[in-house]
């Protein structure tokens, strides 16, 4: 049993040392808050107030009301007919709804963990238009280096110490055959 406790504590300290830096990053805080499965469940105490204020600031900066304070001396350009559908969507949403989206969002209960957050935002896009835009931005799928790492792993298996005399062309051809074969 002491071996299991040591393993768990080692694993926990490793996770904390690797992931603590992400808890302080604003983009990850907003993304976790905009995930309707968690909202503010991941933070406690004063952190919740700070995160609510952060999300309110993000919503206010994205709202049309916040953008309307900027004045432009030039005449506005005439919008082409191609984008006429956007006029009806933007005029249908009142400019003062954005600040009220955050408290309403937090007043709704969290979803179950097996629910897809992107489906939630698609269904509630009309209810929370500004938050839905922010969710699309912050809940996007991050880029992954996994395919490249797989190629390096395969290359390491091909270029072993006993095969260190492979010339570059042969090595590239073997790697190409291995990575492009149908049955891997």
XYZ file of N, CA and C in Angstrom:
552
model
N 0.805 -1.195 0.000
C 0.000 0.000 0.000
C 0.853 1.266 0.000
N 2.008 1.253 0.679
C 2.841 2.449 0.696
C 3.405 2.746 -0.687
N 3.594 1.714 -1.494
C 4.060 1.918 -2.863
C 3.028 2.656 -3.685
N 1.744 2.336 -3.484
C 0.673 3.037 -4.193
C 0.591 4.487 -3.760
N 0.728 4.749 -2.452
C 0.677 6.126 -1.952
C 1.826 6.949 -2.515
N 3.008 6.329 -2.567
C 4.167 7.037 -3.115
C 3.966 7.317 -4.603
N 3.415 6.335 -5.325
C 3.149 6.515 -6.751
C 2.149 7.646 -6.974
N 1.079 7.664 -6.181
C 0.049 8.703 -6.314
C 0.626 10.073 -5.986
N 1.399 10.172 -4.924
C 1.976 11.476 -4.561
C 2.986 11.945 -5.605
N 3.763 11.029 -6.143
C 4.713 11.390 -7.197
C 3.984 11.857 -8.448
N 2.944 11.141 -8.809
C 2.140 11.527 -9.965
C 1.478 12.888 -9.753
N 0.944 13.121 -8.555
C 0.299 14.391 -8.253
C 1.294 15.544 -8.295
N 2.459 15.379 -7.723
C 3.465 16.453 -7.744
C 3.966 16.702 -9.161
N 4.068 15.644 -9.956
C 4.478 15.815 -11.348
C 3.443 16.602 -12.133
N 2.171 16.262 -11.938
C 1.095 17.002 -12.613
C 1.074 18.460 -12.189
N 1.215 18.695 -10.896
C 1.203 20.077 -10.406
C 2.361 20.880 -10.975
N 3.545 20.286 -11.033
C 4.704 21.026 -11.548
C 4.573 21.311 -13.045
N 3.922 20.413 -13.763
C 3.777 20.608 -15.206
C 2.596 21.500 -15.582
N 1.511 21.452 -14.820
C 0.283 22.128 -15.228
C -0.009 23.421 -14.482
N 0.702 23.724 -13.409
C 0.429 24.925 -12.624
C 0.586 26.186 -13.454
N 1.554 26.211 -14.332
C 1.783 27.415 -15.141
C 0.583 27.743 -16.024
N -0.202 26.730 -16.412
C -1.351 26.970 -17.275
C -2.533 27.571 -16.518
N -2.599 27.338 -15.216
C -3.685 27.898 -14.424
C -3.634 29.415 -14.371
N -2.463 29.985 -14.525
C -2.300 31.432 -14.466
C -2.506 32.109 -15.824
N -2.567 31.344 -16.877
C -2.701 31.923 -18.215
C -4.161 32.271 -18.496
N -4.378 33.506 -18.926
C -5.720 34.032 -19.131
C -6.538 33.222 -20.132
N -5.926 32.796 -21.216
C -6.668 32.065 -22.247
C -7.211 30.745 -21.711
N -6.453 30.068 -20.863
C -6.923 28.809 -20.290
C -7.998 29.045 -19.230
N -7.893 30.144 -18.499
C -8.917 30.480 -17.514
C -10.253 30.755 -18.195
N -10.222 31.534 -19.268
C -11.451 31.849 -19.999
C -12.012 30.595 -20.654
N -11.150 29.770 -21.215
C -11.614 28.539 -21.868
C -12.289 27.609 -20.865
N -11.707 27.443 -19.696
C -12.317 26.574 -18.684
C -13.648 27.142 -18.206
N -13.743 28.455 -18.107
C -14.982 29.091 -17.654
C -16.067 28.991 -18.716
N -15.698 29.074 -19.972
C -16.688 28.986 -21.051
C -17.072 27.549 -21.379
N -16.456 26.591 -20.734
C -16.871 25.202 -20.895
C -18.064 24.985 -19.974
N -19.265 24.783 -20.525
C -20.471 24.707 -19.694
C -20.515 23.494 -18.773
N -19.548 22.605 -18.886
C -19.491 21.462 -17.971
C -18.823 21.843 -16.663
N -18.017 22.921 -16.660
C -17.244 23.293 -15.486
C -17.580 24.684 -14.949
N -17.738 25.665 -15.854
C -17.981 27.072 -15.503
C -16.976 27.514 -14.443
N -17.421 27.746 -13.218
C -16.509 28.190 -12.160
C -16.208 27.107 -11.135
N -16.557 25.879 -11.435
C -16.317 24.782 -10.484
C -14.833 24.500 -10.269
N -13.991 24.915 -11.173
C -12.568 24.616 -11.095
C -11.805 25.598 -10.209
N -12.444 26.710 -9.824
C -11.758 27.684 -8.968
C -12.566 27.911 -7.689
N -11.912 28.470 -6.685
C -12.574 28.667 -5.393
C -12.358 30.090 -4.886
N -13.271 30.529 -4.026
C -13.119 31.793 -3.316
C -13.009 33.009 -4.209
N -11.977 33.792 -3.931
C -11.778 35.056 -4.636
C -11.436 34.846 -6.112
N -10.918 33.674 -6.436
C -10.625 33.359 -7.843
C -11.882 33.465 -8.697
N -13.019 33.041 -8.156
C -14.274 33.081 -8.904
C -14.638 34.514 -9.274
N -14.444 35.449 -8.361
C -14.742 36.860 -8.630
C -13.804 37.393 -9.705
N -12.538 37.033 -9.611
C -11.549 37.490 -10.592
C -11.894 36.949 -11.983
N -12.265 35.683 -12.048
C -12.588 35.067 -13.343
C -13.875 35.659 -13.909
N -14.864 35.916 -13.067
C -16.099 36.562 -13.535
C -15.800 37.934 -14.113
N -14.956 38.700 -13.431
C -14.578 40.026 -13.935
C -13.814 39.922 -15.247
N -12.957 38.930 -15.351
C -12.213 38.716 -16.593
C -13.159 38.403 -17.749
N -14.119 37.519 -17.490
C -15.075 37.162 -18.544
C -15.957 38.352 -18.908
N -16.375 39.136 -17.911
C -17.153 40.347 -18.190
C -16.364 41.314 -19.065
N -15.079 41.460 -18.778
C -14.235 42.350 -19.585
C -14.126 41.845 -21.018
N -13.985 40.531 -21.186
C -13.911 39.964 -22.535
C -15.208 40.196 -23.296
N -16.342 40.046 -22.620
C -17.643 40.229 -23.267
C -17.855 41.698 -23.617
N -17.511 42.595 -22.698
C -17.686 44.026 -22.969
C -16.800 44.500 -24.112
N -15.593 43.974 -24.200
C -14.699 44.388 -25.287
C -15.178 43.860 -26.639
N -15.950 42.778 -26.632
C -16.441 42.197 -27.884
C -17.828 42.701 -28.257
N -18.495 43.372 -27.343
C -19.870 43.790 -27.622
C -19.894 44.972 -28.581
N -20.973 45.114 -29.362
C -21.092 46.219 -30.299
C -21.106 47.567 -29.593
N -21.621 47.615 -28.368
C -21.686 48.862 -27.612
C -20.287 49.376 -27.325
N -19.364 48.468 -26.969
C -17.985 48.848 -26.689
C -17.278 49.334 -27.939
N -17.615 48.773 -29.084
C -17.000 49.187 -30.339
C -17.608 50.468 -30.879
N -18.803 50.830 -30.417
C -19.479 52.013 -30.934
C -18.872 53.291 -30.391
N -18.051 53.236 -29.352
C -17.456 54.437 -28.789
C -16.354 54.993 -29.670
N -15.821 54.194 -30.558
C -14.788 54.664 -31.468
C -15.436 55.473 -32.583
N -14.910 56.666 -32.823
C -15.468 57.524 -33.866
C -14.524 57.548 -35.048
N -15.111 57.630 -36.212
C -14.336 57.641 -37.441
C -14.753 58.858 -38.242
N -13.800 59.617 -38.750
C -14.117 60.832 -39.482
C -14.516 60.544 -40.924
N -14.101 59.425 -41.459
C -14.416 59.104 -42.846
C -15.837 58.558 -42.958
N -16.404 58.659 -44.143
C -17.734 58.129 -44.402
C -17.682 56.611 -44.351
N -18.683 55.964 -43.762
C -18.677 54.500 -43.762
C -18.824 53.963 -45.170
N -18.134 52.865 -45.436
C -18.200 52.260 -46.754
C -19.531 51.563 -46.934
N -20.022 51.598 -48.158
C -21.274 50.925 -48.460
C -21.034 49.417 -48.469
N -21.894 48.694 -47.790
C -21.748 47.247 -47.673
C -22.271 46.581 -48.938
N -21.501 45.663 -49.498
C -21.978 44.953 -50.687
C -23.180 44.073 -50.346
N -23.969 43.776 -51.357
C -25.165 42.952 -51.166
C -24.823 41.546 -50.697
N -23.602 41.110 -50.956
C -23.181 39.784 -50.545
C -23.308 39.608 -49.028
N -23.058 40.680 -48.281
C -23.095 40.618 -46.825
C -24.384 41.187 -46.242
N -25.420 41.273 -47.019
C -26.677 41.845 -46.532
C -27.308 40.996 -45.431
N -27.037 39.708 -45.425
C -27.601 38.850 -44.384
C -27.076 39.230 -43.002
N -25.890 39.816 -42.936
C -25.307 40.189 -41.661
C -26.030 41.369 -41.023
N -26.620 42.255 -41.831
C -27.335 43.401 -41.296
C -28.526 42.950 -40.465
N -29.263 41.978 -40.957
C -30.438 41.521 -40.236
C -30.050 40.831 -38.934
N -28.930 40.112 -38.916
C -28.505 39.440 -37.695
C -28.013 40.436 -36.661
N -27.220 41.407 -37.083
C -26.658 42.342 -36.115
C -27.706 43.318 -35.600
N -28.683 43.680 -36.402
C -29.702 44.609 -35.929
C -30.710 43.916 -35.032
N -30.834 42.585 -35.140
C -31.787 41.864 -34.312
C -31.310 41.747 -32.871
N -30.000 41.861 -32.633
C -29.459 41.728 -31.294
C -29.262 43.099 -30.673
N -29.949 43.419 -29.563
C -29.740 44.700 -28.918
C -28.323 44.804 -28.366
N -27.769 45.994 -28.389
C -26.377 46.193 -27.984
C -26.178 46.021 -26.487
N -27.222 46.182 -25.682
C -27.057 46.120 -24.241
C -27.261 44.722 -23.660
N -27.445 43.712 -24.497
C -27.643 42.352 -23.978
C -26.334 41.704 -23.554
N -25.213 42.122 -24.118
C -23.928 41.478 -23.838
C -23.557 41.482 -22.358
N -23.670 42.602 -21.617
C -23.293 42.567 -20.201
C -24.182 41.650 -19.355
N -25.396 41.383 -19.810
C -26.311 40.539 -19.045
C -26.132 39.061 -19.353
N -25.353 38.739 -20.346
C -25.157 37.338 -20.716
C -24.391 36.564 -19.646
N -23.383 37.182 -19.061
C -22.514 36.488 -18.107
C -23.277 36.036 -16.858
N -24.042 36.924 -16.182
C -24.780 36.442 -14.998
C -25.811 35.365 -15.339
N -26.464 35.481 -16.484
C -27.439 34.471 -16.887
C -26.739 33.147 -17.159
N -25.585 33.203 -17.813
C -24.804 31.994 -18.094
C -24.402 31.290 -16.799
N -23.938 32.066 -15.806
C -23.518 31.461 -14.542
C -24.691 30.983 -13.702
N -25.875 31.515 -13.939
C -27.043 31.091 -13.155
C -27.588 29.734 -13.616
N -27.235 29.320 -14.824
C -27.686 28.016 -15.309
C -26.791 26.923 -14.745
N -27.331 25.735 -14.506
C -26.509 24.656 -13.934
C -25.481 24.133 -14.942
N -24.411 23.559 -14.420
C -23.381 22.953 -15.270
C -23.945 21.716 -15.957
N -23.392 21.416 -17.110
C -23.802 20.228 -17.854
C -23.041 19.007 -17.351
N -23.505 17.836 -17.736
C -22.784 16.622 -17.379
C -21.482 16.551 -18.173
N -20.527 15.810 -17.671
C -19.203 15.775 -18.290
C -19.173 15.093 -19.640
N -20.182 14.290 -19.971
C -20.188 13.631 -21.277
C -20.857 14.484 -22.354
N -21.279 15.689 -22.016
C -21.910 16.601 -22.971
C -20.838 17.325 -23.778
N -21.111 17.554 -25.047
C -20.191 18.281 -25.917
C -20.420 19.779 -25.739
N -19.413 20.533 -25.275
C -19.597 21.965 -25.052
C -19.880 22.751 -26.334
N -19.351 22.297 -27.461
C -19.583 23.017 -28.713
C -21.035 22.876 -29.174
N -21.655 21.743 -28.885
C -23.073 21.568 -29.191
C -23.899 22.516 -28.325
N -23.516 22.646 -27.058
C -24.203 23.574 -26.152
C -24.150 24.991 -26.709
N -22.977 25.440 -27.140
C -22.846 26.805 -27.639
C -23.583 26.995 -28.959
N -23.644 25.981 -29.768
C -24.412 26.060 -31.017
C -25.896 26.227 -30.713
N -26.406 25.454 -29.729
C -27.816 25.527 -29.367
C -28.168 26.826 -28.657
N -27.224 27.419 -27.930
C -27.484 28.635 -27.150
C -26.876 29.886 -27.776
N -26.581 29.817 -29.053
C -25.963 30.945 -29.741
C -26.873 32.171 -29.743
N -28.173 31.970 -29.897
C -29.091 33.112 -29.896
C -29.297 33.656 -28.486
N -29.178 32.813 -27.494
C -29.361 33.231 -26.106
C -28.139 33.990 -25.577
N -26.940 33.524 -25.929
C -25.686 34.137 -25.503
C -24.821 34.447 -26.727
N -25.180 35.429 -27.546
C -24.423 35.645 -28.790
C -22.959 36.033 -28.582
N -22.694 36.924 -27.637
C -21.315 37.357 -27.423
C -20.494 36.260 -26.760
N -21.070 35.582 -25.788
C -20.366 34.475 -25.142
C -20.105 33.336 -26.124
N -21.046 33.103 -27.031
C -20.855 32.049 -28.033
C -19.676 32.381 -28.945
N -19.523 33.657 -29.287
C -18.366 34.066 -30.093
C -17.066 33.822 -29.331
N -17.056 34.200 -28.065
C -15.864 33.994 -27.230
C -15.583 32.493 -27.082
N -16.629 31.688 -26.930
C -16.449 30.241 -26.784
C -15.828 29.650 -28.044
N -16.263 30.116 -29.201
C -15.665 29.627 -30.459
C -14.180 29.954 -30.516
N -13.823 31.100 -29.982
C -12.421 31.506 -29.998
C -11.594 30.707 -28.991
N -12.100 30.576 -27.770
C -11.304 29.975 -26.700
C -11.419 28.462 -26.604
N -12.463 27.873 -27.159
C -12.614 26.421 -27.095
C -12.187 25.734 -28.386
N -11.447 26.449 -29.221
C -10.964 25.862 -30.470
C -9.985 24.730 -30.167
N -9.879 23.793 -31.079
C -8.986 22.655 -30.902
C -7.548 23.136 -31.069
N -6.693 22.882 -30.092
C -5.307 23.332 -30.214
C -4.544 22.512 -31.243
N -3.559 23.141 -31.828
C -2.704 22.436 -32.788
C -1.930 21.350 -32.059
N -1.672 20.271 -32.746
C -0.995 19.142 -32.123
C 0.247 18.775 -32.913
N 1.255 18.383 -32.186
C 2.488 17.953 -32.841
C 2.601 16.433 -32.855
N 1.525 15.732 -32.520
C 1.568 14.273 -32.429
C 2.000 13.592 -33.726
N 1.491 13.991 -34.909
C 1.949 13.307 -36.130
C 3.453 13.455 -36.370
N 3.987 14.631 -36.075
C 5.418 14.843 -36.256
C 6.201 13.987 -35.265
N 5.717 13.920 -34.029
C 6.394 13.099 -33.030
C 6.375 11.623 -33.412
N 5.287 11.182 -34.034
C 5.217 9.783 -34.496
C 6.280 9.513 -35.556
N 6.474 10.464 -36.458
C 7.487 10.294 -37.505
C 8.877 10.193 -36.883
N 9.158 11.046 -35.876
C 10.454 10.963 -35.207
C 10.620 9.630 -34.492
N 9.543 9.125 -33.927
C 9.602 7.823 -33.254
C 9.920 6.710 -34.251
N 9.247 6.756 -35.400
C 9.501 5.759 -36.446
C 10.938 5.893 -36.949
N 11.400 7.132 -37.112
C 12.772 7.352 -37.583
C 13.775 6.790 -36.597
N 13.484 6.914 -35.299
C 14.376 6.353 -34.282
C 14.439 4.847 -34.352
N 13.333 4.214 -34.746
C 13.332 2.753 -34.866
C 14.093 2.300 -36.110
N 14.035 3.114 -37.156
C 14.752 2.754 -38.390
C 16.248 3.001 -38.233
N 16.605 4.132 -37.673
C 18.011 4.527 -37.572
C 18.550 4.117 -36.197
N 18.705 2.840 -35.994
C 19.213 2.275 -34.749
C 20.743 2.247 -34.794
N 21.381 2.017 -33.653
C 22.857 1.980 -33.656
C 23.436 0.937 -34.610
N 22.754 -0.199 -34.757
C 23.290 -1.219 -35.664
C 23.053 -0.865 -37.133
N 22.256 0.179 -37.392
C 22.021 0.615 -38.777
C 22.523 2.044 -38.983
N 23.512 2.433 -38.247
C 23.975 3.818 -38.288
C 24.735 4.164 -39.573
N 25.021 3.205 -40.416
C 25.753 3.480 -41.651
C 24.829 3.713 -42.837
N 23.519 3.853 -42.574
C 22.578 4.151 -43.658
C 22.900 5.511 -44.249
N 22.895 5.585 -45.575
C 23.072 6.915 -46.160
C 21.732 7.662 -46.109
N 21.781 8.938 -46.346
C 20.590 9.788 -46.193
C 19.455 9.368 -47.116
N 19.792 9.056 -48.355
C 18.756 8.708 -49.321
C 18.038 7.420 -48.922
N 18.784 6.413 -48.509
C 18.186 5.148 -48.088
C 17.320 5.345 -46.849
N 17.839 6.133 -45.903
C 17.079 6.414 -44.689
C 15.756 7.109 -45.029
N 15.793 8.117 -45.892
C 14.571 8.828 -46.289
C 13.582 7.905 -46.990
N 14.091 7.019 -47.847
C 13.206 6.089 -48.546
C 12.565 5.099 -47.577
N 13.339 4.574 -46.632
C 12.777 3.663 -45.632
C 11.722 4.364 -44.764
N 11.990 5.596 -44.396
C 11.041 6.368 -43.596
C 9.775 6.653 -44.386
N 9.925 7.005 -45.655
C 8.770 7.273 -46.516
C 7.920 6.007 -46.687
N 8.571 4.867 -46.899
C 7.843 3.594 -47.050
C 7.090 3.269 -45.771
N 7.760 3.416 -44.644
C 7.139 3.067 -43.355
C 5.969 4.006 -43.043
N 6.118 5.302 -43.261
C 5.065 6.272 -42.909
C 3.920 6.300 -43.903
N 4.159 5.909 -45.124
C 3.102 5.966 -46.138
C 2.486 4.611 -46.435
N 2.910 3.578 -45.729
C 2.320 2.255 -45.980
C 0.912 2.221 -45.412
N 0.040 1.441 -46.021
C -1.370 1.351 -45.618
C -1.480 0.632 -44.296
N -0.849 -0.521 -44.165
C -0.926 -1.312 -42.944
C 0.291 -0.994 -42.081
N 0.085 -0.197 -41.055
C 1.210 0.171 -40.200
C 1.185 -0.702 -39.031
